[in-house]
Each structure stands twice: as C-alpha cells, then as structure tokens.
Amino acid sequence: MTELNNKTEVIVVGGGPAGIAAAITIARNGKKVVLIERGKFSGSKNVFGGAIYTQPTKEIFPDFEKSAPLERRNVEHKYAILSQDDATVVSYRDKKSEAYGSYTVIRAKFDRWMAEQAKKEGVYIVEETVVRELITDNGKVTGVKTELEDYYADIVILADGVNSLLAKSIGLRKDIECKDVALSVKEVFKLDREKINDRFNIADDEGCIYEIFGGSMLGKLGLGFMYTNKDSVSIGLGVTLDDLTAGKVKPYELLDELKAHPAIAPLIKGGELLEYSAHLIPEGGYKKMPQLYSDGVMVTGDAAMLVNNLHWEGTNLAMISGKLAGETALIALKQNDFSASMLSRYQKKLENSFVLKDLKTYKELMDVMHSRKSSFLKYYLEKINAFFKMFTFVDSIPKRKKYLDFIKTIFSDRKISELFKDAGSVIKLLWSILK
Ligand SMILES: Cc1cc2nc3c(=O)[nH]c(=O)nc-3n(C[C@H](O)[C@H](O)[C@H](O)COP(=O)(O)OP(=O)(O)OC[C@H]3O[C@@H](n4cnc5c(N)ncnc54)[C@H](O)[C@@H]3O)c2cc1C
C-alpha cells in the first residue's frame, strides 16, 4: 500500500461476492482500487447454504466454470413440506439441460478463488484488516480507518455484509429490527460420495437442493435447506430473531429437530460432522433497504439488505449490485464528481436490473408472512400433508366421504373469519407481485 501513498481512487470494504465484483469491475477498467477484508482471506469468515447462480456469476467471471472450485451442478430442486412426522416433497429435475442454473460451492474456497482472480486483474487486496470507521470531510466519505492505518479514496464502496456498522455510522441505515433479520445455523456432514449419489439419486457431479418448510419451524418465519457438495451435505435453517426470542428457542435445537425428522434423518445418517456455523441473513426486503448512496459512498450486497429470501438468492444480488456500484464509480471517476447526486446513478442502475425489480415484486411478502405465519407456515402446511395422507391411505372408506370429511376439517379447525383473512392476504400478495 505504500506505493499508493495511502490514497487511491476507490476503496472497497469487504471481500465477499459484492466487494469482489465491485473491485474487479473497477480494476478491469484501469482504475486503482484497494479492497480491505477482515478475514485471513476472502471467504474465511463467510457462511452460506449454498448455491451460486451460473448466469449472474458469468457476468463477473465469464469462464468461471473452467477454473472455480465448484462442488456439484444442481440438477434437482426439491421443496419439502414437513409436519411433525410426515412430509410432502415436490421435486423439479432438469438432468438433460446443458446450462445449469446453479452450483454448490464452499465459500472458503470459492470466495478465495474470486479474490485470486481479482488480484490477477489488478485489485490490491489488504487482508486480515478490519475497517473500524469511515473518514468524512464535510459529510463526504473520503476514506477509512483501520487498526493500523488510514486509507483515502475518491469513493468508498461498502460491501461489509449484513451488520454493516459502517453504513450505520454515517446514518445510511438504522439498527436492523429483530423481525427483519434471520439467524441461520448450518452443519456440514462428511459422507461418501456414493452414499450422497444413492440417497439423493444423482450422479457424481450432480447436485440436489432441498428447500424445507415447516418441521421444527412450524409456525415460525423460517426456512430450512439442504445442499449436496462433492463429499458432504450441508443442512441448516434460518428463523427470524423475533420468532426465536418469542418462542425462547435456540436455533441449534430447531436444527437438531430438523435433522431427526423421518424425511431428513436417512439422508444424512452416518455423516461425520465437519463444521458448525451461524450467520445472520437480512430479511427486511425492499421496504427496509437502507439509503444506498451518499457523498463519496455506495452500499452493496447484504449491507444494503439485497437478499431475495424466498428464493435463497443473495450472492447473485451481491455480485450484480457490486458490479453496478463499480460501473457507477467508473463514471464518477471519469467526470471527477463524487457527489451523492452523481452516485444516485447506482440506485437507478439497480432499479433497472432484476435486483430491485425482484425485491419490489416481493415487497409485501414479509409483512404477509409476519401477520399470517400461523396460517401459511403451519396450518396449511399440515393440511397439505393431511390431504396426501388421506389421498394415499387405502382403507374401506369410500373416497367421496373421505374428501367431504377432509373439507369439513378445514372449516371446523379454523374460524371462517381467519380463512377469509388468509384468502385476502393471498389476493393482496398476488396483486402486489403481478401488478
Ligand atoms: C445460512 C445462509 C445460507 C445462504 N444460502 C445462500 C445460497 O444458497 N445462495 C445465495 O446466493 N445466497 C445465500 N445466502 C446469502 C448470501 O450468503 C449473502 O447474500 C452473500 O454472501 C452477500 O454477499 P456480500 O458480499 O454482500 O456479504 P458477505 O458475503 O457477508 O461478505 C462481507 C465481507 O466483508 C468482510 N467484512 C465485514 N466487515 C468488515 C470490516 N469492517 N472490515 C473489513 N472487512 C469486513 C467480511 O469478512 C466478509 O468477507 C445465504 C446466507 C446464509 C447466512
């Protein structure tokens, strides 16, 4: 850093997907960019499910499939609805497709690989360094303070993840409310490759994703997941902090219960626990996004709450927001204008991309789920399983009577007024998605 004399054109804080995408976009256009990462290396502190998505990743790394450390290409996506003891699983498989939508990766390897590519393209990376504060001059962000040194730049891009104390310190965001953040816990189990292939019905390089509703999370605003890696299976769940506190439950207890569910336990049976981790996921969505820019600064990725929680999408929104912040920085550098008004172009770019379009599409989702979780995340999930139990169980009761009895339970188990409220919420949600 001495050769840069502690002044550069752009500083990026955080070496996750958002930060690396921003830095690489800037370096590719011949501008000076310093990325500061607190971990020993990029990815060393990062936790996710998870899958990275092929098309958005190609926007940053067109040939990533040739050299990135990928685990499996996902050919099957399962949606498992769990009650206490039974489950309905809906599955979509696309085995023949040439273009795979996603790959499982291990972040410690994948983020490190991304950082190596960034270094090759001219990004100056400072590792094992925490940015403590932002330096401002008359309200404009002009640099960052680390434990050891101060660094100055025309623009600072914040890609420091869900907590983003830095964005908060300059008033771009408030404390996240407990209902707008999920605490996620995850375990990775080592399993023989053949066992994984047999249990998930996939070939050596193929992967299977489980998105899990209900089970130990019945009635709570939370989702579970399972991902197949080459020689391990990742399983976890995320539940909003307010539901964890209200229910006085610990997330790892919910995970233990999930792992013991009869539809899940056989899939990870005999696996050796390799890793346990926990991380927050921003869940506030479009309505809770912070201010995305100010004089000399832009906020990207999780720091900007850019997560599509229904689809478990985060890395793609992070990468694309980083890229768009990088592109905006290039225009600002060209015009030598680092004002909020110039950097507002970043927000416009996000609005024209799938990032804010998707978050806007789902802007009512979290409110509806918060207010109707006992319906949509418990009652109807259990009813779906009850229906399939009735439908598949063979006895001597005529089918017509079974159907009528099932319909009767819907009206006897739940007040009509509640059913109307549920229907109203669905209409409101569909209207907000489709309008
Ligand atoms: C359990 C779980 C499962 C998930 N599953 C998926 C999935 O399957 N697919 C998907 O696309 N998304 C998934 N996500 C979301 C996804 O992980 C995030 O949206 C994504 O990582 C956001 O990228 P980012 O670069 O904004 O932040 P991060 O990846 O969090 O990176 C932030 C970086 O900043 C560094 N940093 C923080 N503060 C400082 C500081 N002060 N100074 C220096 N460095 C700092 C951190 O060390 C870190 O490297 C999941 C998240 C969780 C928690």
Short mmCIF file of C-alpha atoms and ligand atoms in Angstrom, two decimals:
data_model
loop_
_atom_site.label_atom_id
_atom_site.label_comp_id
_atom_site.label_asym_id
_atom_site.label_seq_id
_atom_site.Cartn_x
_atom_site.Cartn_y
_atom_site.Cartn_z
CA MET A 1 0.00 0.00 0.00
CA THR A 2 2.96 2.30 0.48
CA GLU A 3 3.34 2.64 -3.28
CA LEU A 4 -0.20 4.02 -3.39
CA ASN A 5 0.72 6.53 -0.74
CA ASN A 6 -2.47 5.61 1.14
CA LYS A 7 -4.59 7.43 -1.45
CA THR A 8 -6.34 5.51 -4.17
CA GLU A 9 -9.30 6.01 -6.48
CA VAL A 10 -11.71 3.52 -4.89
CA ILE A 11 -11.69 1.61 -1.60
CA VAL A 12 -13.94 -1.42 -1.26
CA VAL A 13 -14.67 -2.68 2.27
CA GLY A 14 -15.35 -6.43 2.36
CA GLY A 15 -14.13 -9.25 0.15
CA GLY A 16 -17.37 -11.21 -0.31
CA PRO A 17 -19.18 -11.51 -3.66
CA ALA A 18 -20.36 -7.87 -3.60
CA GLY A 19 -16.95 -6.40 -2.79
CA ILE A 20 -15.01 -8.55 -5.22
CA ALA A 21 -17.47 -7.86 -8.06
CA ALA A 22 -17.21 -4.11 -7.42
CA ALA A 23 -13.41 -4.12 -7.20
CA ILE A 24 -12.88 -6.28 -10.28
CA THR A 25 -15.23 -4.10 -12.36
CA ILE A 26 -13.16 -1.04 -11.46
CA ALA A 27 -9.73 -2.69 -11.91
CA ARG A 28 -10.70 -4.08 -15.33
CA ASN A 29 -11.15 -0.51 -16.49
CA GLY A 30 -7.67 0.52 -15.41
CA LYS A 31 -8.61 2.37 -12.21
CA LYS A 32 -6.87 1.95 -8.87
CA VAL A 33 -8.86 0.00 -6.30
CA VAL A 34 -7.97 -1.30 -2.85
CA LEU A 35 -10.13 -3.99 -1.24
CA ILE A 36 -9.91 -4.40 2.53
CA GLU A 37 -11.03 -7.73 4.03
CA ARG A 38 -11.01 -8.51 7.73
CA GLY A 39 -10.66 -12.29 7.26
CA LYS A 40 -7.37 -14.10 6.81
CA PHE A 41 -8.52 -14.48 3.21
CA SER A 42 -11.78 -13.84 1.36
CA GLY A 43 -14.31 -16.46 2.37
CA SER A 44 -12.60 -17.44 5.61
CA LYS A 45 -15.43 -15.83 7.60
CA ASN A 46 -18.26 -16.33 5.13
CA VAL A 47 -21.21 -18.66 5.66
CA PHE A 48 -23.99 -19.61 3.25
CA GLY A 49 -26.11 -22.61 2.19
CA GLY A 50 -25.38 -22.82 -0.59
CA ALA A 51 -25.54 -22.36 -4.25
CA ILE A 52 -24.09 -19.71 -6.51
CA TYR A 53 -26.02 -18.91 -9.66
CA THR A 54 -24.45 -19.51 -13.05
CA GLN A 55 -25.76 -16.61 -15.14
CA PRO A 56 -25.03 -13.75 -12.67
CA THR A 57 -21.65 -15.27 -11.82
CA LYS A 58 -20.80 -15.31 -15.55
CA GLU A 59 -21.46 -11.56 -15.67
CA ILE A 60 -18.39 -11.15 -13.45
CA PHE A 61 -16.39 -14.28 -14.31
CA PRO A 62 -17.42 -15.39 -17.83
CA ASP A 63 -15.28 -18.58 -17.72
CA PHE A 64 -15.67 -19.45 -14.04
CA GLU A 65 -16.86 -23.00 -14.78
CA LYS A 66 -13.37 -23.81 -16.16
CA SER A 67 -11.34 -23.00 -13.03
CA ALA A 68 -13.51 -22.13 -10.00
CA PRO A 69 -13.70 -24.66 -7.13
CA LEU A 70 -17.22 -25.92 -7.78
CA GLU A 71 -18.79 -28.81 -5.88
CA ARG A 72 -21.80 -30.05 -7.86
CA ARG A 73 -24.04 -28.63 -10.62
CA ASN A 74 -27.56 -28.69 -9.30
CA VAL A 75 -29.94 -30.77 -11.39
CA GLU A 76 -32.74 -31.20 -8.90
CA HIS A 77 -34.63 -28.78 -6.67
CA LYS A 78 -36.91 -30.24 -4.01
CA TYR A 79 -39.48 -28.44 -1.89
CA ALA A 80 -40.18 -30.42 1.27
CA ILE A 81 -43.22 -29.62 3.40
CA LEU A 82 -42.76 -31.17 6.81
CA SER A 83 -45.30 -31.74 9.57
CA GLN A 84 -44.32 -33.39 12.83
CA ASP A 85 -43.88 -36.89 11.36
CA ASP A 86 -44.75 -36.78 7.70
CA ALA A 87 -43.70 -34.89 4.59
CA THR A 88 -44.81 -33.97 1.10
CA VAL A 89 -41.95 -33.40 -1.31
CA VAL A 90 -42.35 -31.68 -4.67
CA SER A 91 -39.41 -32.05 -6.97
CA TYR A 92 -38.19 -30.46 -10.19
CA ARG A 93 -35.38 -32.14 -12.12
CA ASP A 94 -33.56 -30.88 -15.20
CA LYS A 95 -30.99 -33.54 -15.84
CA LYS A 96 -30.55 -33.01 -19.55
CA SER A 97 -30.10 -29.26 -19.52
CA GLU A 98 -26.76 -28.04 -20.82
CA ALA A 99 -26.96 -24.76 -18.94
CA TYR A 100 -27.12 -25.45 -15.24
CA GLY A 101 -28.71 -22.75 -13.15
CA SER A 102 -26.53 -23.12 -10.09
CA TYR A 103 -23.58 -24.88 -8.48
CA THR A 104 -22.93 -25.72 -4.87
CA VAL A 105 -19.69 -24.23 -3.58
CA ILE A 106 -17.78 -24.00 -0.31
CA ARG A 107 -17.40 -20.27 0.36
CA ALA A 108 -13.96 -20.58 1.96
CA LYS A 109 -12.73 -21.99 -1.36
CA PHE A 110 -14.94 -20.06 -3.79
CA ASP A 111 -14.50 -16.56 -2.32
CA ARG A 112 -10.75 -17.19 -2.12
CA TRP A 113 -10.76 -18.13 -5.80
CA MET A 114 -12.73 -14.95 -6.64
CA ALA A 115 -10.18 -12.87 -4.71
CA GLU A 116 -7.31 -14.53 -6.58
CA GLN A 117 -8.94 -13.59 -9.90
CA ALA A 118 -9.37 -10.02 -8.63
CA LYS A 119 -5.68 -9.82 -7.69
CA LYS A 120 -4.73 -11.07 -11.17
CA GLU A 121 -6.83 -8.28 -12.66
CA GLY A 122 -5.10 -5.58 -10.61
CA VAL A 123 -7.13 -5.27 -7.40
CA TYR A 124 -4.87 -4.51 -4.43
CA ILE A 125 -6.19 -6.65 -1.57
CA VAL A 126 -5.39 -5.92 2.08
CA GLU A 127 -6.27 -8.98 4.18
CA GLU A 128 -6.64 -9.51 7.95
CA THR A 129 -7.55 -5.86 8.37
CA VAL A 130 -10.74 -4.54 9.91
CA VAL A 131 -12.11 -1.19 8.79
CA ARG A 132 -13.06 0.47 12.09
CA GLU A 133 -14.60 3.72 10.84
CA LEU A 134 -15.21 5.86 7.82
CA ILE A 135 -13.34 9.13 7.45
CA THR A 136 -15.56 12.01 6.43
CA ASP A 137 -14.93 15.59 5.42
CA ASN A 138 -17.92 17.95 5.49
CA GLY A 139 -20.26 14.95 5.25
CA LYS A 140 -18.39 13.39 2.28
CA VAL A 141 -16.79 10.00 2.83
CA THR A 142 -13.11 10.37 1.98
CA GLY A 143 -11.51 7.24 3.41
CA VAL A 144 -11.41 4.52 6.04
CA LYS A 145 -9.63 3.97 9.34
CA THR A 146 -8.20 0.52 10.05
CA GLU A 147 -6.41 -0.70 13.18
CA LEU A 148 -3.08 0.27 11.66
CA GLU A 149 -3.52 2.93 9.04
CA ASP A 150 -5.88 5.39 7.43
CA TYR A 151 -6.60 4.99 3.72
CA TYR A 152 -8.08 7.69 1.48
CA ALA A 153 -10.07 7.44 -1.77
CA ASP A 154 -12.41 9.37 -4.05
CA ILE A 155 -15.11 6.74 -3.47
CA VAL A 156 -15.67 4.10 -0.78
CA ILE A 157 -17.87 1.11 -1.62
CA LEU A 158 -19.31 -0.68 1.41
CA ALA A 159 -19.62 -4.44 0.91
CA ASP A 160 -19.16 -5.37 4.56
CA GLY A 161 -22.13 -7.69 4.90
CA VAL A 162 -25.32 -7.88 6.91
CA ASN A 163 -24.23 -5.93 10.01
CA SER A 164 -22.65 -3.02 8.10
CA LEU A 165 -21.76 -0.95 11.13
CA LEU A 166 -20.05 1.42 8.70
CA ALA A 167 -23.26 2.30 6.80
CA LYS A 168 -24.94 2.77 10.17
CA SER A 169 -22.17 5.03 11.44
CA ILE A 170 -22.88 7.61 8.73
CA GLY A 171 -26.66 7.39 9.09
CA LEU A 172 -27.37 5.44 5.89
CA ARG A 173 -29.16 2.75 7.87
CA LYS A 174 -30.68 2.16 11.28
CA ASP A 175 -30.30 -0.83 13.59
CA ILE A 176 -31.93 -3.85 11.97
CA GLU A 177 -35.14 -4.83 13.76
CA CYS A 178 -35.34 -8.42 15.03
CA LYS A 179 -38.16 -9.22 12.62
CA ASP A 180 -36.02 -8.13 9.65
CA VAL A 181 -33.13 -10.50 10.24
CA ALA A 182 -32.90 -14.28 10.44
CA LEU A 183 -30.37 -16.17 12.48
CA SER A 184 -29.19 -19.07 10.43
CA VAL A 185 -27.35 -22.16 11.64
CA LYS A 186 -25.72 -24.70 9.41
CA GLU A 187 -23.90 -28.01 9.76
CA VAL A 188 -21.81 -29.82 7.18
CA PHE A 189 -21.69 -33.63 7.28
CA LYS A 190 -18.99 -35.64 5.56
CA LEU A 191 -20.47 -38.55 3.62
CA ASP A 192 -19.13 -40.95 0.99
CA ARG A 193 -19.74 -39.65 -2.49
CA GLU A 194 -21.54 -42.88 -3.44
CA LYS A 195 -23.85 -42.54 -0.45
CA ILE A 196 -24.72 -38.99 -1.44
CA ASN A 197 -25.35 -40.10 -5.01
CA ASP A 198 -27.58 -43.01 -3.91
CA ARG A 199 -29.52 -41.13 -1.28
CA PHE A 200 -30.20 -38.11 -3.46
CA ASN A 201 -30.48 -40.10 -6.70
CA ILE A 202 -27.80 -38.11 -8.52
CA ALA A 203 -24.59 -38.82 -10.44
CA ASP A 204 -21.05 -37.93 -9.30
CA ASP A 205 -21.05 -34.29 -10.38
CA GLU A 206 -24.79 -33.66 -9.99
CA GLY A 207 -26.34 -31.84 -7.05
CA CYS A 208 -29.70 -31.70 -5.33
CA ILE A 209 -31.14 -28.77 -3.37
CA TYR A 210 -33.78 -29.09 -0.65
CA GLU A 211 -35.83 -26.10 0.42
CA ILE A 212 -37.63 -27.06 3.63
CA PHE A 213 -40.86 -25.63 5.03
CA GLY A 214 -42.30 -26.46 8.44
CA GLY A 215 -40.99 -29.30 10.61
CA SER A 216 -39.22 -27.82 13.62
CA MET A 217 -40.03 -24.36 12.16
CA LEU A 218 -43.82 -24.89 12.02
CA GLY A 219 -45.48 -21.55 12.77
CA LYS A 220 -42.18 -19.68 12.71
CA LEU A 221 -40.94 -17.37 9.99
CA GLY A 222 -38.15 -19.57 8.79
CA LEU A 223 -36.93 -21.92 6.09
CA GLY A 224 -34.57 -24.86 6.06
CA PHE A 225 -32.17 -26.03 3.40
CA MET A 226 -30.00 -28.92 2.35
CA TYR A 227 -27.29 -28.85 -0.34
CA THR A 228 -25.14 -31.65 -1.68
CA ASN A 229 -21.41 -31.00 -2.02
CA LYS A 230 -18.93 -33.45 -3.56
CA ASP A 231 -18.28 -35.40 -0.36
CA SER A 232 -20.50 -33.68 2.15
CA VAL A 233 -24.03 -32.48 2.76
CA SER A 234 -24.87 -29.04 4.18
CA ILE A 235 -28.02 -28.72 6.23
CA GLY A 236 -29.34 -25.67 8.03
CA LEU A 237 -32.18 -23.32 8.73
CA GLY A 238 -32.82 -19.65 9.32
CA VAL A 239 -35.52 -18.21 11.57
CA THR A 240 -36.23 -14.54 12.26
CA LEU A 241 -34.77 -13.26 15.52
CA ASP A 242 -38.15 -12.11 16.83
CA ASP A 243 -39.60 -15.63 16.44
CA LEU A 244 -36.59 -17.17 18.17
CA THR A 245 -36.89 -14.76 21.10
CA ALA A 246 -40.68 -15.03 21.34
CA GLY A 247 -40.53 -18.84 21.32
CA LYS A 248 -37.47 -18.85 23.64
CA VAL A 249 -35.89 -21.42 21.32
CA LYS A 250 -32.30 -21.85 20.31
CA PRO A 251 -31.72 -22.25 16.58
CA TYR A 252 -29.47 -25.30 17.02
CA GLU A 253 -32.31 -27.04 18.89
CA LEU A 254 -34.52 -26.44 15.85
CA LEU A 255 -31.75 -27.78 13.62
CA ASP A 256 -31.38 -30.91 15.78
CA GLU A 257 -35.12 -31.47 15.49
CA LEU A 258 -35.00 -30.94 11.72
CA LYS A 259 -32.13 -33.43 11.35
CA ALA A 260 -34.17 -36.01 13.29
CA HIS A 261 -37.26 -35.67 11.06
CA PRO A 262 -38.06 -39.01 9.38
CA ALA A 263 -37.88 -37.42 5.91
CA ILE A 264 -34.45 -35.88 6.58
CA ALA A 265 -32.59 -38.18 9.00
CA PRO A 266 -31.94 -41.02 6.48
CA LEU A 267 -30.31 -38.54 4.07
CA ILE A 268 -27.55 -37.56 6.50
CA LYS A 269 -27.39 -40.79 8.54
CA GLY A 270 -23.83 -41.80 9.47
CA GLY A 271 -22.38 -38.47 8.36
CA GLU A 272 -19.43 -37.09 10.29
CA LEU A 273 -19.94 -33.52 11.49
CA LEU A 274 -17.24 -31.41 9.83
CA GLU A 275 -18.35 -27.89 10.58
CA TYR A 276 -20.90 -25.86 12.50
CA SER A 277 -21.54 -22.21 11.70
CA ALA A 278 -24.05 -19.43 12.26
CA HIS A 279 -24.71 -16.21 10.38
CA LEU A 280 -27.36 -13.54 10.02
CA ILE A 281 -29.47 -13.11 6.88
CA PRO A 282 -31.08 -9.73 6.12
CA GLU A 283 -34.80 -10.36 5.60
CA GLY A 284 -36.34 -6.90 5.52
CA GLY A 285 -36.58 -6.77 1.73
CA TYR A 286 -37.44 -3.77 -0.39
CA LYS A 287 -39.25 -1.82 2.33
CA LYS A 288 -36.28 -1.99 4.72
CA MET A 289 -33.46 -1.18 2.33
CA PRO A 290 -31.11 1.50 3.62
CA GLN A 291 -30.11 4.64 1.75
CA LEU A 292 -27.85 3.16 -0.95
CA TYR A 293 -25.50 6.11 -1.58
CA SER A 294 -24.30 9.40 -0.22
CA ASP A 295 -21.43 11.78 -0.97
CA GLY A 296 -18.42 9.58 -1.76
CA VAL A 297 -20.01 6.27 -0.75
CA MET A 298 -22.23 3.43 -2.05
CA VAL A 299 -23.65 0.40 -0.20
CA THR A 300 -23.87 -3.06 -1.84
CA GLY A 301 -24.93 -6.66 -1.19
CA ASP A 302 -26.09 -7.77 2.27
CA ALA A 303 -25.03 -4.39 3.70
CA ALA A 304 -27.82 -2.94 1.54
CA MET A 305 -30.31 -5.75 2.51
CA LEU A 306 -30.26 -7.06 -1.05
CA VAL A 307 -31.47 -10.59 -0.37
CA ASN A 308 -34.37 -12.44 -2.00
CA ASN A 309 -35.17 -14.75 0.89
CA LEU A 310 -37.98 -16.70 -0.79
CA HIS A 311 -35.54 -17.92 -3.45
CA TRP A 312 -32.45 -18.18 -1.21
CA GLU A 313 -30.76 -15.65 -3.51
CA GLY A 314 -28.09 -13.41 -2.04
CA THR A 315 -24.76 -13.98 -3.76
CA ASN A 316 -26.22 -13.05 -7.15
CA LEU A 317 -27.77 -9.82 -5.85
CA ALA A 318 -24.47 -9.10 -4.11
CA MET A 319 -22.41 -9.67 -7.26
CA ILE A 320 -24.67 -7.62 -9.52
CA SER A 321 -25.02 -4.75 -7.02
CA GLY A 322 -21.21 -4.75 -6.67
CA LYS A 323 -20.83 -4.66 -10.44
CA LEU A 324 -23.31 -1.78 -10.76
CA ALA A 325 -21.61 0.16 -7.97
CA GLY A 326 -18.29 -0.43 -9.76
CA GLU A 327 -19.73 0.85 -13.05
CA THR A 328 -21.09 3.95 -11.27
CA ALA A 329 -17.69 4.58 -9.69
CA LEU A 330 -16.11 4.47 -13.17
CA ILE A 331 -18.50 7.17 -14.45
CA ALA A 332 -17.87 9.28 -11.33
CA LEU A 333 -14.09 8.97 -11.75
CA LYS A 334 -14.34 9.96 -15.41
CA GLN A 335 -16.37 13.05 -14.55
CA ASN A 336 -14.40 13.73 -11.36
CA ASP A 337 -17.71 14.07 -9.50
CA PHE A 338 -18.22 12.00 -6.34
CA SER A 339 -21.33 13.73 -5.08
CA ALA A 340 -24.47 11.94 -3.90
CA SER A 341 -26.24 13.22 -6.97
CA MET A 342 -23.70 11.53 -9.26
CA LEU A 343 -23.72 8.31 -7.20
CA SER A 344 -27.53 8.21 -7.28
CA ARG A 345 -26.98 6.61 -10.71
CA TYR A 346 -26.15 3.44 -8.77
CA GLN A 347 -29.70 3.30 -7.41
CA LYS A 348 -31.12 3.87 -10.92
CA LYS A 349 -28.99 1.04 -12.28
CA LEU A 350 -30.25 -1.25 -9.52
CA GLU A 351 -33.84 -0.23 -10.23
CA ASN A 352 -33.39 -1.14 -13.90
CA SER A 353 -31.90 -4.53 -13.02
CA PHE A 354 -33.54 -7.68 -11.64
CA VAL A 355 -32.12 -6.79 -8.22
CA LEU A 356 -34.60 -4.09 -7.23
CA LYS A 357 -37.27 -5.33 -9.63
CA ASP A 358 -37.36 -8.66 -7.77
CA LEU A 359 -37.22 -7.11 -4.31
CA LYS A 360 -40.07 -4.80 -5.35
CA THR A 361 -42.07 -7.78 -6.64
CA TYR A 362 -41.89 -9.38 -3.20
CA LYS A 363 -42.19 -6.18 -1.19
CA GLU A 364 -45.38 -7.31 0.60
CA LEU A 365 -44.20 -10.87 1.21
CA MET A 366 -42.59 -10.38 4.60
CA ASP A 367 -45.50 -8.34 6.01
CA VAL A 368 -47.96 -11.00 4.89
CA MET A 369 -45.82 -13.78 6.30
CA HIS A 370 -45.34 -11.99 9.61
CA SER A 371 -49.06 -11.44 10.02
CA ARG A 372 -50.26 -14.84 8.73
CA LYS A 373 -47.43 -17.19 9.71
CA SER A 374 -49.68 -19.42 11.82
CA SER A 375 -51.69 -19.95 8.61
CA PHE A 376 -49.12 -20.21 5.84
CA LEU A 377 -46.24 -21.65 7.82
CA LYS A 378 -48.23 -24.07 9.97
CA TYR A 379 -51.93 -24.65 9.32
CA TYR A 380 -51.81 -25.07 5.53
CA LEU A 381 -48.51 -26.98 5.60
CA GLU A 382 -50.07 -29.50 7.98
CA LYS A 383 -53.22 -29.57 5.84
CA ILE A 384 -51.20 -30.39 2.71
CA ASN A 385 -49.69 -33.38 4.48
CA ALA A 386 -53.07 -34.38 5.93
CA PHE A 387 -54.52 -34.29 2.41
CA PHE A 388 -51.83 -36.56 0.99
CA LYS A 389 -52.14 -38.91 3.97
CA MET A 390 -55.88 -39.18 3.24
CA PHE A 391 -55.27 -39.48 -0.51
CA THR A 392 -52.65 -42.22 -0.31
CA PHE A 393 -54.03 -44.30 2.57
CA VAL A 394 -56.05 -47.25 1.37
CA ASP A 395 -58.93 -48.47 3.53
CA SER A 396 -62.57 -49.35 3.09
CA ILE A 397 -63.97 -45.81 3.38
CA PRO A 398 -65.44 -44.55 0.11
CA LYS A 399 -63.32 -41.81 -1.47
CA ARG A 400 -66.17 -39.30 -1.73
CA LYS A 401 -66.74 -39.49 2.03
CA LYS A 402 -63.02 -39.03 2.62
CA TYR A 403 -62.94 -35.87 0.50
CA LEU A 404 -66.00 -34.41 2.21
CA ASP A 405 -64.61 -35.23 5.67
CA PHE A 406 -61.33 -33.54 4.73
CA ILE A 407 -63.11 -30.41 3.51
CA LYS A 408 -65.15 -30.37 6.75
CA THR A 409 -61.94 -30.34 8.80
CA ILE A 410 -60.84 -27.15 7.03
CA PHE A 411 -63.93 -25.35 8.32
CA SER A 412 -64.02 -26.99 11.75
CA ASP A 413 -60.29 -26.48 12.52
CA ARG A 414 -60.27 -22.83 11.57
CA LYS A 415 -62.64 -19.91 12.01
CA ILE A 416 -64.28 -18.76 8.77
CA SER A 417 -63.07 -15.23 9.53
CA GLU A 418 -59.45 -16.50 9.59
CA LEU A 419 -59.95 -18.30 6.28
CA PHE A 420 -61.22 -15.05 4.78
CA LYS A 421 -58.21 -13.17 6.16
CA ASP A 422 -55.89 -15.78 4.63
CA ALA A 423 -57.64 -15.50 1.27
CA GLY A 424 -57.41 -11.70 1.48
CA SER A 425 -53.67 -11.92 2.18
CA VAL A 426 -53.11 -14.23 -0.77
CA ILE A 427 -55.01 -11.88 -3.08
CA LYS A 428 -53.07 -8.88 -1.71
CA LEU A 429 -49.79 -10.72 -2.18
CA LEU A 430 -50.60 -11.92 -5.71
CA TRP A 431 -51.77 -8.44 -6.66
CA SER A 432 -48.55 -6.88 -5.38
CA ILE A 433 -46.49 -9.47 -7.29
CA LEU A 434 -48.34 -9.25 -10.59
CA LYS A 435 -49.34 -5.59 -10.87
C1 LIG B 1 -27.07 -19.81 6.07
C2 LIG B 1 -27.09 -18.98 4.83
C3 LIG B 1 -27.41 -19.60 3.62
C4 LIG B 1 -27.38 -18.86 2.45
N1 LIG B 1 -27.57 -19.52 1.27
C5 LIG B 1 -27.43 -18.84 0.12
C6 LIG B 1 -27.45 -19.54 -1.13
O1 LIG B 1 -27.57 -20.76 -1.17
N2 LIG B 1 -27.30 -18.83 -2.26
C7 LIG B 1 -27.12 -17.47 -2.24
O2 LIG B 1 -26.97 -16.87 -3.31
N3 LIG B 1 -27.07 -16.79 -1.08
C8 LIG B 1 -27.21 -17.44 0.09
N4 LIG B 1 -27.10 -16.76 1.28
C9 LIG B 1 -26.92 -15.30 1.25
C10 LIG B 1 -25.50 -14.94 0.84
O3 LIG B 1 -24.57 -15.65 1.60
C11 LIG B 1 -25.27 -13.44 1.02
O4 LIG B 1 -26.34 -12.72 0.46
C12 LIG B 1 -23.97 -13.00 0.34
O5 LIG B 1 -22.88 -13.65 0.91
C13 LIG B 1 -23.79 -11.49 0.46
O6 LIG B 1 -22.54 -11.12 -0.06
P1 LIG B 1 -21.81 -9.81 0.45
O7 LIG B 1 -20.56 -9.71 -0.33
O8 LIG B 1 -22.75 -8.67 0.45
O9 LIG B 1 -21.51 -10.08 2.00
P2 LIG B 1 -20.63 -11.21 2.68
O10 LIG B 1 -20.56 -12.42 1.85
O11 LIG B 1 -21.14 -11.33 4.07
O12 LIG B 1 -19.18 -10.57 2.71
C14 LIG B 1 -18.86 -9.48 3.54
C15 LIG B 1 -17.36 -9.47 3.71
O13 LIG B 1 -16.98 -8.27 4.39
C16 LIG B 1 -16.00 -8.59 5.36
N5 LIG B 1 -16.09 -7.53 6.38
C17 LIG B 1 -17.16 -7.25 7.18
N6 LIG B 1 -16.91 -6.17 7.95
C18 LIG B 1 -15.67 -5.75 7.61
C19 LIG B 1 -14.86 -4.66 8.05
N7 LIG B 1 -15.30 -3.79 8.96
N8 LIG B 1 -13.62 -4.53 7.52
C20 LIG B 1 -13.17 -5.41 6.57
N9 LIG B 1 -13.91 -6.44 6.11
C21 LIG B 1 -15.14 -6.60 6.61
C22 LIG B 1 -16.39 -9.99 5.84
O14 LIG B 1 -15.30 -10.67 6.42
C23 LIG B 1 -16.85 -10.63 4.54
O15 LIG B 1 -15.81 -11.27 3.84
C24 LIG B 1 -27.11 -17.46 2.48
C25 LIG B 1 -26.81 -16.85 3.69
C26 LIG B 1 -26.77 -17.59 4.85
C27 LIG B 1 -26.39 -16.93 6.15
#
